[in-house]
Coordinates of C-alpha atoms in Angstrom, one line a residue:
Chain A
M1 CA 0.3 -40.0 -9.2
A2 CA -3.0 -38.4 -9.2
K3 CA -5.0 -38.2 -12.2
F4 CA -4.6 -34.5 -13.6
K5 CA -6.3 -32.2 -16.2
S6 CA -3.2 -30.4 -18.3
T7 CA -6.2 -28.7 -20.2
K8 CA -7.9 -27.3 -17.2
I9 CA -4.7 -26.6 -15.4
L10 CA -3.8 -24.2 -18.9
M11 CA -7.5 -22.9 -19.2
D12 CA -7.5 -22.0 -15.2
G13 CA -3.8 -20.0 -15.6
I14 CA -4.4 -18.3 -19.2
W15 CA -8.4 -17.4 -18.2
N16 CA -10.1 -18.7 -15.1
D17 CA -7.5 -17.6 -12.8
N18 CA -5.5 -15.7 -14.5
P19 CA -2.7 -14.1 -12.6
V20 CA -3.1 -10.7 -13.7
F21 CA -6.4 -9.8 -14.0
R22 CA -7.9 -12.6 -11.4
Q23 CA -5.2 -12.9 -8.9
L24 CA -4.1 -9.7 -9.2
I25 CA -0.5 -10.5 -8.9
G26 CA 2.7 -9.4 -11.2
L27 CA 1.3 -6.0 -12.0
C28 CA 4.4 -4.3 -11.6
S29 CA 6.1 -5.3 -14.3
A30 CA 3.1 -5.2 -16.2
L31 CA 3.1 -1.8 -15.9
A32 CA 6.8 -1.5 -16.7
V33 CA 7.3 -3.1 -19.9
T34 CA 3.8 -2.9 -21.8
N35 CA 5.2 0.8 -23.8
L36 CA 6.1 -1.8 -26.7
C37 CA 4.8 -5.1 -27.9
M38 CA 8.5 -6.7 -28.2
N39 CA 9.4 -5.9 -24.8
S40 CA 6.2 -7.3 -23.1
F41 CA 6.7 -10.1 -25.6
I42 CA 10.1 -10.9 -24.8
M43 CA 9.2 -10.1 -20.5
G44 CA 6.3 -12.5 -20.7
M45 CA 8.3 -15.3 -22.5
G46 CA 11.2 -15.0 -20.3
L47 CA 8.2 -15.2 -17.2
T48 CA 6.9 -18.2 -18.9
F49 CA 10.0 -20.0 -18.9
V50 CA 10.8 -19.2 -15.1
T51 CA 7.7 -20.1 -13.7
G52 CA 7.4 -23.2 -15.8
L53 CA 10.7 -24.5 -14.8
S54 CA 10.8 -23.1 -11.5
S55 CA 7.7 -24.7 -10.7
F56 CA 8.7 -28.0 -11.9
T57 CA 12.3 -27.8 -10.0
I58 CA 10.4 -26.8 -6.7
S59 CA 7.8 -29.6 -7.0
L60 CA 10.8 -32.6 -8.1
I61 CA 12.5 -31.8 -5.0
R62 CA 9.8 -30.8 -2.6
Q63 CA 10.0 -34.2 -0.6
F64 CA 13.2 -33.6 0.3
T65 CA 13.3 -29.9 1.4
P66 CA 12.6 -29.2 4.7
K67 CA 9.4 -27.2 5.5
H68 CA 10.9 -24.3 7.3
I69 CA 13.4 -23.5 4.1
R70 CA 11.2 -24.2 1.9
M71 CA 11.2 -20.2 0.4
M72 CA 14.9 -19.6 0.9
V73 CA 15.0 -22.8 -1.7
Q74 CA 12.6 -21.5 -4.1
V75 CA 14.2 -18.4 -4.3
L76 CA 17.0 -19.6 -5.0
I77 CA 15.5 -21.7 -7.8
I78 CA 14.1 -18.7 -9.4
A79 CA 17.0 -16.7 -8.9
V80 CA 19.1 -19.5 -10.9
Y81 CA 16.5 -19.1 -13.9
V82 CA 16.1 -15.5 -13.9
I83 CA 20.0 -15.3 -14.5
I84 CA 19.9 -17.9 -17.1
V85 CA 17.4 -16.3 -19.0
D86 CA 19.5 -12.7 -18.8
I87 CA 22.4 -14.5 -19.8
F88 CA 20.7 -16.0 -22.8
L89 CA 19.3 -12.5 -23.5
R90 CA 22.7 -10.9 -23.5
A91 CA 24.9 -13.1 -25.3
Y92 CA 21.8 -13.8 -28.0
M93 CA 19.8 -10.6 -28.1
P94 CA 21.5 -7.9 -26.6
E95 CA 19.3 -5.3 -28.5
L96 CA 16.4 -7.0 -26.2
S97 CA 18.6 -7.1 -23.3
K98 CA 18.9 -3.5 -23.7
A99 CA 15.5 -2.6 -23.8
L100 CA 14.8 -4.4 -20.9
G101 CA 17.6 -3.3 -18.7
P102 CA 17.1 -3.9 -15.0
Y103 CA 13.4 -5.7 -15.3
V104 CA 15.1 -8.8 -16.3
G105 CA 16.7 -9.3 -13.2
L106 CA 13.2 -8.1 -11.7
I107 CA 11.4 -11.2 -12.9
I108 CA 12.6 -12.7 -9.3
T109 CA 10.5 -10.8 -7.6
N110 CA 7.2 -11.4 -9.8
C111 CA 4.9 -12.4 -7.4
I112 CA 3.7 -15.0 -9.8
I113 CA 6.3 -17.0 -9.7
M114 CA 6.3 -17.4 -5.8
G115 CA 2.8 -17.4 -5.9
R116 CA 2.9 -20.5 -8.1
A117 CA 5.2 -21.9 -6.1
E118 CA 4.1 -21.4 -2.9
A119 CA 0.4 -22.4 -4.1
Y120 CA 1.1 -25.6 -6.7
A121 CA 4.4 -26.6 -6.8
Q122 CA 4.8 -27.2 -3.2
N123 CA 1.5 -29.4 -3.3
N124 CA 1.9 -31.3 -6.4
P125 CA 3.8 -33.4 -8.8
P126 CA 6.7 -31.9 -11.4
I127 CA 4.6 -32.4 -14.8
P128 CA 1.4 -30.2 -13.7
A129 CA 3.4 -28.1 -11.8
L130 CA 5.2 -27.4 -14.9
I131 CA 1.9 -27.4 -17.3
D132 CA 0.5 -24.9 -14.1
G133 CA 3.6 -22.6 -14.5
V134 CA 3.5 -22.4 -17.6
A135 CA -0.3 -21.6 -18.1
N136 CA 0.0 -18.8 -15.9
G137 CA 2.9 -17.6 -17.8
L138 CA 1.1 -17.2 -20.5
G139 CA -2.1 -15.5 -19.0
Y140 CA 0.6 -13.1 -17.7
T141 CA 1.6 -12.9 -21.4
L142 CA -1.8 -12.4 -22.8
V143 CA -2.5 -9.3 -20.6
L144 CA 1.1 -7.8 -21.1
L145 CA 0.7 -8.3 -24.8
S146 CA -3.2 -6.6 -24.5
I147 CA -1.6 -3.5 -22.8
A148 CA 1.0 -3.0 -25.2
V149 CA -0.7 -3.4 -28.4
V150 CA -2.8 -0.5 -27.3
R151 CA 0.0 1.7 -26.0
E152 CA 2.7 1.2 -28.9
I153 CA -0.2 2.0 -31.6
L154 CA -1.3 4.9 -30.0
A155 CA 2.1 5.9 -28.6
F156 CA 4.2 5.1 -31.7
G157 CA 1.9 4.3 -34.4
S158 CA 3.4 1.0 -34.8
L159 CA 3.0 -2.5 -33.8
F160 CA 6.0 -4.8 -32.7
G161 CA 8.3 -2.3 -34.6
I162 CA 6.4 -1.7 -37.9
Q163 CA 5.0 1.6 -38.4
I164 CA 1.2 0.9 -39.1
L165 CA 0.0 4.4 -38.6
G166 CA 0.3 7.1 -41.6
E167 CA 3.0 10.2 -41.2
G168 CA 0.1 12.0 -40.0
F169 CA -0.6 10.4 -37.0
V170 CA -0.2 12.3 -33.7
P171 CA 1.4 9.9 -31.3
W172 CA -0.7 10.1 -27.6
T173 CA 2.2 11.2 -25.3
I174 CA 0.3 9.9 -22.1
M175 CA 0.4 6.3 -23.6
I176 CA 4.3 6.3 -23.5
M177 CA 4.1 7.4 -19.7
P178 CA 3.4 4.1 -17.2
P179 CA 0.1 6.2 -15.9
S180 CA -1.5 4.7 -19.1
A181 CA -0.6 1.2 -18.2
F182 CA -2.7 1.7 -15.3
F183 CA -6.0 3.0 -17.1
L184 CA -5.8 0.1 -19.7
L185 CA -4.8 -2.7 -16.8
A186 CA -8.3 -1.0 -15.2
I187 CA -10.2 -1.4 -18.4
I188 CA -8.9 -5.1 -19.1
I189 CA -9.8 -5.9 -16.1
W190 CA -13.1 -4.8 -16.2
I191 CA -13.7 -6.1 -19.3
T192 CA -12.8 -9.4 -18.5
H193 CA -14.6 -9.3 -15.3
N194 CA -17.7 -8.5 -16.9
I195 CA -17.2 -11.3 -19.2
Q196 CA -16.3 -13.9 -16.9
E197 CA -19.2 -12.8 -14.2
N198 CA -21.6 -13.2 -16.8
K199 CA -21.2 -16.9 -17.7
S200 CA -21.4 -17.7 -14.2
E201 CA -24.7 -16.2 -14.4
V202 CA -25.6 -18.1 -17.2
A203 CA -24.7 -21.0 -15.5
K204 CA -26.6 -20.5 -12.4
Chain B
M1 CA 16.6 -36.8 10.2
R2 CA 14.8 -34.1 8.6
K3 CA 14.1 -32.1 11.8
S4 CA 17.4 -32.4 12.8
F5 CA 19.6 -29.2 13.0
A6 CA 22.4 -30.1 10.2
Y7 CA 19.7 -31.4 7.7
P8 CA 18.4 -27.7 6.5
I9 CA 21.9 -26.2 6.4
L10 CA 23.8 -29.3 4.4
F11 CA 20.5 -29.2 1.9
M12 CA 20.8 -25.5 1.3
T13 CA 24.9 -25.8 1.2
L14 CA 24.4 -28.9 -1.6
I15 CA 21.5 -26.6 -3.5
T16 CA 23.5 -23.7 -3.9
S17 CA 27.0 -25.1 -4.8
I18 CA 25.2 -27.1 -7.2
T19 CA 23.1 -24.1 -9.2
V20 CA 26.0 -21.7 -8.9
F21 CA 28.3 -24.2 -10.9
A22 CA 25.9 -24.5 -13.5
L23 CA 25.5 -20.7 -13.7
A24 CA 29.3 -20.0 -13.8
F25 CA 29.5 -22.4 -16.2
L26 CA 26.6 -20.9 -18.4
N27 CA 28.5 -17.5 -17.9
E28 CA 32.2 -18.6 -18.9
S29 CA 31.0 -20.1 -21.8
T30 CA 28.9 -17.2 -23.1
A31 CA 31.3 -14.4 -21.6
E32 CA 33.6 -14.1 -25.1
R33 CA 30.0 -13.9 -27.1
V34 CA 28.9 -11.0 -25.1
A35 CA 32.4 -9.3 -25.2
T36 CA 32.7 -9.8 -29.0
L37 CA 29.3 -8.2 -28.6
Q38 CA 29.9 -5.5 -26.9
E39 CA 33.2 -4.2 -28.9
T40 CA 31.4 -4.8 -32.3
E41 CA 28.0 -2.9 -30.9
L42 CA 31.2 0.2 -29.5
R43 CA 33.2 -0.2 -32.9
T44 CA 30.1 0.7 -34.6
K45 CA 29.1 3.4 -32.5
I46 CA 32.4 4.9 -32.8
L47 CA 32.1 4.6 -37.0
Y48 CA 28.8 6.3 -36.3
A49 CA 30.2 9.1 -34.7
F50 CA 32.9 9.7 -37.2
D51 CA 30.4 9.4 -39.9
I52 CA 31.5 6.5 -41.6
D53 CA 29.5 4.9 -43.7
L54 CA 29.1 1.0 -42.5
N55 CA 26.4 -1.3 -44.6
T56 CA 27.1 -4.4 -42.8
D57 CA 26.2 -6.5 -39.5
D58 CA 29.0 -8.9 -40.0
P59 CA 31.6 -8.1 -36.9
V60 CA 34.8 -9.2 -38.5
E61 CA 34.0 -6.5 -41.2
I62 CA 33.3 -4.4 -38.8
E63 CA 36.4 -4.9 -37.6
R64 CA 38.4 -4.5 -40.4
I65 CA 36.7 -1.1 -41.5
F66 CA 37.6 0.4 -37.8
Y67 CA 41.1 -0.3 -37.6
E68 CA 41.5 0.9 -41.3
N69 CA 40.4 4.1 -40.0
I70 CA 40.7 4.6 -36.3
E71 CA 43.2 4.0 -33.6
E72 CA 43.1 3.8 -30.1
E73 CA 44.6 5.4 -27.3
T74 CA 43.9 5.1 -23.5
S75 CA 44.3 8.3 -21.4
G76 CA 43.7 7.3 -17.5
E77 CA 40.9 5.3 -17.8
E78 CA 39.1 6.6 -20.7
R79 CA 39.3 4.8 -24.2
I80 CA 40.0 7.6 -27.2
F81 CA 39.7 7.3 -30.1
I82 CA 41.4 8.9 -33.4
L83 CA 40.4 9.4 -36.6
K84 CA 43.1 8.6 -39.4
E85 CA 43.0 9.9 -42.9
N86 CA 46.0 9.2 -45.1
N87 CA 48.1 8.7 -42.0
Q88 CA 46.8 12.2 -40.6
D89 CA 44.8 12.4 -37.3
T90 CA 41.8 13.8 -38.4
G91 CA 39.6 13.7 -35.4
Y92 CA 39.0 12.6 -31.6
A93 CA 36.0 10.5 -30.3
F94 CA 36.1 10.8 -26.5
P95 CA 33.4 9.5 -23.8
V96 CA 30.9 11.7 -22.3
S97 CA 29.1 10.9 -19.6
G98 CA 26.8 12.7 -16.9
P99 CA 23.2 12.5 -15.2
G100 CA 20.1 12.3 -17.5
L101 CA 16.5 12.5 -16.4
W102 CA 16.3 8.8 -14.6
G103 CA 19.7 7.2 -15.1
T104 CA 23.5 8.5 -16.2
I105 CA 23.8 9.0 -20.1
N106 CA 27.3 7.7 -21.5
A107 CA 27.9 8.7 -24.9
Y108 CA 30.8 9.6 -27.6
V109 CA 31.8 13.1 -29.0
A110 CA 33.4 12.9 -32.1
I111 CA 35.7 16.1 -32.7
S112 CA 38.5 17.3 -35.4
T113 CA 41.5 17.9 -34.3
D114 CA 41.7 21.6 -34.3
Y115 CA 38.4 21.5 -31.7
D116 CA 36.4 23.8 -34.7
E117 CA 34.0 21.4 -35.5
L118 CA 32.0 18.4 -34.0
L119 CA 32.1 15.3 -36.2
G120 CA 29.0 13.9 -34.7
I121 CA 28.1 12.2 -31.4
V122 CA 26.3 8.9 -30.4
F123 CA 24.9 7.8 -27.4
V124 CA 26.1 4.5 -25.8
K125 CA 23.8 4.2 -22.9
H126 CA 21.0 6.1 -21.2
E127 CA 17.9 5.3 -19.4
E128 CA 15.7 8.1 -20.8
T129 CA 12.1 7.7 -21.5
P130 CA 11.3 5.8 -24.4
G131 CA 9.7 7.7 -27.0
L132 CA 10.2 11.3 -25.3
G133 CA 13.7 11.5 -24.0
G134 CA 14.9 8.5 -25.5
R135 CA 14.2 10.2 -28.7
I136 CA 17.7 11.6 -28.3
E137 CA 18.9 8.6 -30.6
E138 CA 17.1 9.3 -33.3
E139 CA 18.5 10.0 -36.7
A140 CA 17.1 13.6 -36.4
F141 CA 18.3 14.7 -33.1
L142 CA 22.1 12.8 -33.9
Q143 CA 22.4 14.8 -37.2
Q144 CA 22.1 18.3 -36.2
F145 CA 25.4 17.7 -34.7
R146 CA 27.3 16.3 -37.8
G147 CA 29.7 19.2 -39.0
L148 CA 28.5 21.5 -36.1
N149 CA 30.9 24.5 -35.8
V150 CA 31.7 25.5 -32.4
S151 CA 35.0 27.6 -32.8
S152 CA 32.8 30.9 -31.7
A153 CA 31.7 29.0 -28.3
E154 CA 31.7 31.3 -25.5
D155 CA 32.5 30.3 -21.5
G156 CA 32.3 26.4 -22.4
N157 CA 28.5 27.0 -24.2
Y158 CA 29.1 24.9 -27.2
I159 CA 25.6 23.4 -27.4
V160 CA 22.7 26.1 -27.1
Y161 CA 19.0 25.2 -27.9
R162 CA 17.3 27.6 -30.4
P163 CA 15.6 30.0 -30.2
A164 CA 18.0 31.5 -27.8
T165 CA 20.6 33.6 -29.5
N166 CA 23.5 31.5 -31.0
G167 CA 21.1 28.6 -30.7
N168 CA 23.0 25.9 -33.1
V169 CA 20.6 22.7 -32.0
D170 CA 16.9 22.6 -31.7
A171 CA 16.0 20.4 -28.3
I172 CA 13.3 17.4 -28.2
A173 CA 10.1 18.6 -27.7
G174 CA 8.2 17.2 -24.6
A175 CA 11.5 16.2 -23.2
T176 CA 12.9 19.5 -21.6
L177 CA 15.0 17.8 -18.6
T178 CA 16.5 15.2 -21.0
S179 CA 17.6 17.8 -23.7
Q180 CA 18.5 20.3 -21.0
S181 CA 20.7 17.3 -20.0
V182 CA 22.5 16.2 -22.8
A183 CA 23.3 19.7 -23.8
N184 CA 24.7 20.3 -20.0
L185 CA 26.9 16.8 -20.0
L186 CA 28.1 17.7 -23.8
N187 CA 28.9 21.1 -22.6
Q188 CA 31.1 20.1 -19.9
D189 CA 32.8 17.2 -21.0
I190 CA 33.5 19.1 -24.4
D191 CA 35.2 21.7 -22.4
I192 CA 37.2 19.6 -20.4
F193 CA 38.3 17.8 -23.2
I194 CA 39.2 20.9 -25.3
N195 CA 40.9 22.4 -22.4
A196 CA 43.1 19.3 -21.4
R197 CA 44.5 18.9 -24.6
K198 CA 44.7 22.3 -25.6
G199 CA 47.1 22.3 -22.6
E200 CA 49.2 19.7 -23.8

């Protein structure tokens, strides 16, 4: 087994090659569930779980998988883990399951999972694949949370459901609506690209 | 061997059966828990519609309070709940539903047995915009329906938003379409229920 650096894989997934602001994938759900921090957090955790374990499984059976049907196998495995998340939420966190509604099922179509399966898990051993999946999931969660924090504070005056702004606060209706996620996502991409570009210039 | 025609089919069949069995097992083992959760949630909502105080989350306790006060009746496919006080029927709760802005809205309406007064309403399922239409779930909106007199309703307009003449309820600001959908589905289904019952 080739030597791998788990810290490097982690950093790549969370920062250097962050799925949302570097690879620009998984955007649809970033727009949909970021109205409340709790939703974003659970969505991020669900995605991290699915990406991690599906990458692990796909990597585990990659040598037995016929090349031309590998995508079928990948989708199947991803779907299995998503259903597990869905069943778990329904049985143990009914409130959140209701709040997330159809979005849990839609984790299947999140491009991050398929992207990691194709780009990494298919060609690497199970353990690095697991770390890579988790790292990308965490990177996604991070972006979702940073959008959700701003949206929830401005839209409801609360954070994780706890009221932090006083009665006199007038909610920004636009922050509840999906368009606000577009603005915030763009701002986040702008800021992070600036930071990353400055760094690479210094390195030169 | 991996290039052969049968191998991919066999591989796919095998992996599908393994995962399907695993999922079926998982689903089966949590099915009861999910059903209990849903039943408890419905009971909590019905009790809320009848304005019966509930200071507990305990499913057993909720079930006890529920059966102490309420009897269930099935009419067609609908479940209708009857509020009992001293062995007298004092109210009915029946399901209402209709299109909202984004999806179907399901709710229960509790009405007194003389059909003159709404005891309360409660939303079971809706997909309205959180923070806008989603505010139909908030106490301030729901409280308006408690004890709302509907005996003088004309042409099946039980719910009329202010400031229209005869208005009896405030709509939600910024959620005109959701408010209107709620009024429409309430008016329609309350009318159907009352007429069906009075016709009996």
